[in-house]
JSON list of C-alpha atoms in Angstrom, two decimals:
[
{"chain": "A", "resi": 1, "resn": "MET", "atom": "CA", "xyz": [261.70, -30.62, 169.15]},
{"chain": "A", "resi": 2, "resn": "LYS", "atom": "CA", "xyz": [258.60, -32.98, 168.13]},
{"chain": "A", "resi": 3, "resn": "GLN", "atom": "CA", "xyz": [256.10, -33.78, 170.21]},
{"chain": "A", "resi": 4, "resn": "VAL", "atom": "CA", "xyz": [255.27, -37.33, 169.61]},
{"chain": "A", "resi": 5, "resn": "LYS", "atom": "CA", "xyz": [252.24, -39.00, 170.69]},
{"chain": "A", "resi": 6, "resn": "ARG", "atom": "CA", "xyz": [250.17, -42.82, 170.10]},
{"chain": "A", "resi": 7, "resn": "CYS", "atom": "CA", "xyz": [247.10, -43.23, 168.08]},
{"chain": "A", "resi": 8, "resn": "PRO", "atom": "CA", "xyz": [244.35, -43.91, 169.44]},
{"chain": "A", "resi": 9, "resn": "HIS", "atom": "CA", "xyz": [243.49, -46.09, 166.93]},
{"chain": "A", "resi": 10, "resn": "CYS", "atom": "CA", "xyz": [245.96, -48.75, 165.92]},
{"chain": "A", "resi": 11, "resn": "GLY", "atom": "CA", "xyz": [249.31, -47.76, 169.26]},
{"chain": "A", "resi": 12, "resn": "GLY", "atom": "CA", "xyz": [251.62, -45.94, 166.25]},
{"chain": "A", "resi": 13, "resn": "ASN", "atom": "CA", "xyz": [252.92, -42.56, 166.16]},
{"chain": "A", "resi": 14, "resn": "LEU", "atom": "CA", "xyz": [251.29, -39.50, 165.58]},
{"chain": "A", "resi": 15, "resn": "PHE", "atom": "CA", "xyz": [253.02, -36.24, 164.45]},
{"chain": "A", "resi": 16, "resn": "LEU", "atom": "CA", "xyz": [252.21, -32.92, 165.00]},
{"chain": "A", "resi": 17, "resn": "SER", "atom": "CA", "xyz": [251.77, -31.11, 162.18]},
{"chain": "A", "resi": 18, "resn": "ARG", "atom": "CA", "xyz": [250.12, -27.98, 160.78]},
{"chain": "A", "resi": 19, "resn": "GLU", "atom": "CA", "xyz": [247.95, -28.56, 157.39]},
{"chain": "A", "resi": 20, "resn": "ASN", "atom": "CA", "xyz": [245.37, -25.52, 155.49]},
{"chain": "A", "resi": 21, "resn": "GLY", "atom": "CA", "xyz": [246.23, -23.65, 159.29]},
{"chain": "A", "resi": 22, "resn": "ALA", "atom": "CA", "xyz": [244.91, -26.10, 161.32]},
{"chain": "A", "resi": 23, "resn": "LEU", "atom": "CA", "xyz": [246.91, -28.11, 163.85]},
{"chain": "A", "resi": 24, "resn": "GLU", "atom": "CA", "xyz": [246.86, -30.98, 163.80]},
{"chain": "A", "resi": 25, "resn": "TRP", "atom": "CA", "xyz": [248.20, -34.99, 164.69]},
{"chain": "A", "resi": 26, "resn": "ALA", "atom": "CA", "xyz": [249.00, -37.72, 161.41]},
{"chain": "A", "resi": 27, "resn": "CYS", "atom": "CA", "xyz": [249.03, -40.93, 162.45]},
{"chain": "A", "resi": 28, "resn": "LEU", "atom": "CA", "xyz": [251.58, -42.40, 159.11]},
{"chain": "A", "resi": 29, "resn": "GLN", "atom": "CA", "xyz": [251.10, -45.94, 160.03]},
{"chain": "A", "resi": 30, "resn": "CYS", "atom": "CA", "xyz": [247.09, -45.89, 159.99]},
{"chain": "A", "resi": 31, "resn": "ALA", "atom": "CA", "xyz": [246.67, -42.71, 157.46]},
{"chain": "A", "resi": 32, "resn": "ARG", "atom": "CA", "xyz": [244.34, -40.81, 159.97]},
{"chain": "A", "resi": 33, "resn": "THR", "atom": "CA", "xyz": [244.56, -37.86, 161.52]},
{"chain": "A", "resi": 34, "resn": "TYR", "atom": "CA", "xyz": [243.37, -36.02, 164.71]},
{"chain": "A", "resi": 35, "resn": "PRO", "atom": "CA", "xyz": [242.41, -32.36, 165.45]},
{"chain": "A", "resi": 36, "resn": "ALA", "atom": "CA", "xyz": [245.05, -30.64, 168.45]},
{"chain": "A", "resi": 37, "resn": "VAL", "atom": "CA", "xyz": [244.03, -29.24, 171.14]},
{"chain": "A", "resi": 38, "resn": "GLU", "atom": "CA", "xyz": [246.26, -26.71, 173.04]},
{"chain": "A", "resi": 39, "resn": "THR", "atom": "CA", "xyz": [245.68, -27.56, 177.16]},
{"chain": "A", "resi": 40, "resn": "PRO", "atom": "CA", "xyz": [247.95, -26.00, 179.57]},
{"chain": "A", "resi": 41, "resn": "GLU", "atom": "CA", "xyz": [249.67, -28.91, 180.48]},
{"chain": "A", "resi": 42, "resn": "GLY", "atom": "CA", "xyz": [251.13, -28.98, 176.27]},
{"chain": "A", "resi": 43, "resn": "ILE", "atom": "CA", "xyz": [248.82, -30.31, 172.92]},
{"chain": "A", "resi": 44, "resn": "ALA", "atom": "CA", "xyz": [246.20, -32.82, 173.65]},
{"chain": "A", "resi": 45, "resn": "VAL", "atom": "CA", "xyz": [244.47, -35.43, 170.50]},
{"chain": "A", "resi": 46, "resn": "VAL", "atom": "CA", "xyz": [241.04, -35.57, 170.75]},
{"chain": "A", "resi": 47, "resn": "GLU", "atom": "CA", "xyz": [239.81, -38.68, 170.30]},
{"chain": "A", "resi": 48, "resn": "ARG", "atom": "CA", "xyz": [237.87, -38.50, 166.55]},
{"chain": "A", "resi": 49, "resn": "GLY", "atom": "CA", "xyz": [239.60, -39.21, 163.74]},
{"chain": "A", "resi": 50, "resn": "ARG", "atom": "CA", "xyz": [239.33, -39.06, 160.44]},
{"chain": "A", "resi": 51, "resn": "GLU", "atom": "CA", "xyz": [240.55, -41.14, 157.04]},
{"chain": "A", "resi": 52, "resn": "ARG", "atom": "CA", "xyz": [242.57, -39.55, 154.80]},
{"chain": "A", "resi": 53, "resn": "GLU", "atom": "CA", "xyz": [244.93, -40.91, 151.56]},
{"chain": "A", "resi": 54, "resn": "PRO", "atom": "CA", "xyz": [248.24, -41.93, 153.34]},
{"chain": "A", "resi": 55, "resn": "VAL", "atom": "CA", "xyz": [251.17, -39.91, 151.97]},
{"chain": "A", "resi": 56, "resn": "THR", "atom": "CA", "xyz": [253.49, -40.61, 149.42]},
{"chain": "A", "resi": 57, "resn": "ALA", "atom": "CA", "xyz": [256.84, -40.06, 148.47]},
{"chain": "A", "resi": 58, "resn": "GLY", "atom": "CA", "xyz": [256.87, -36.33, 150.03]},
{"chain": "A", "resi": 59, "resn": "ARG", "atom": "CA", "xyz": [254.33, -35.40, 148.03]},
{"chain": "A", "resi": 60, "resn": "ARG", "atom": "CA", "xyz": [250.51, -34.44, 149.38]},
{"chain": "A", "resi": 61, "resn": "ARG", "atom": "CA", "xyz": [247.51, -34.69, 147.39]},
{"chain": "A", "resi": 62, "resn": "ALA", "atom": "CA", "xyz": [245.08, -31.90, 147.93]},
{"chain": "A", "resi": 63, "resn": "ALA", "atom": "CA", "xyz": [242.22, -33.08, 149.65]}
]
């Protein structure tokens, strides 16, 4: 089951991903990522995000 939340910056859908071993929420609309924090209620979004390059055609570039 996919968990989808809203981006605090643009309101787009956030998708849970695991990049370089770190669990994070990624917004496909504004290309921001947010650290994911596990809580008793589920996985929460941390408000501060960082910008990254958009993902293109199924290939990710190394950071």
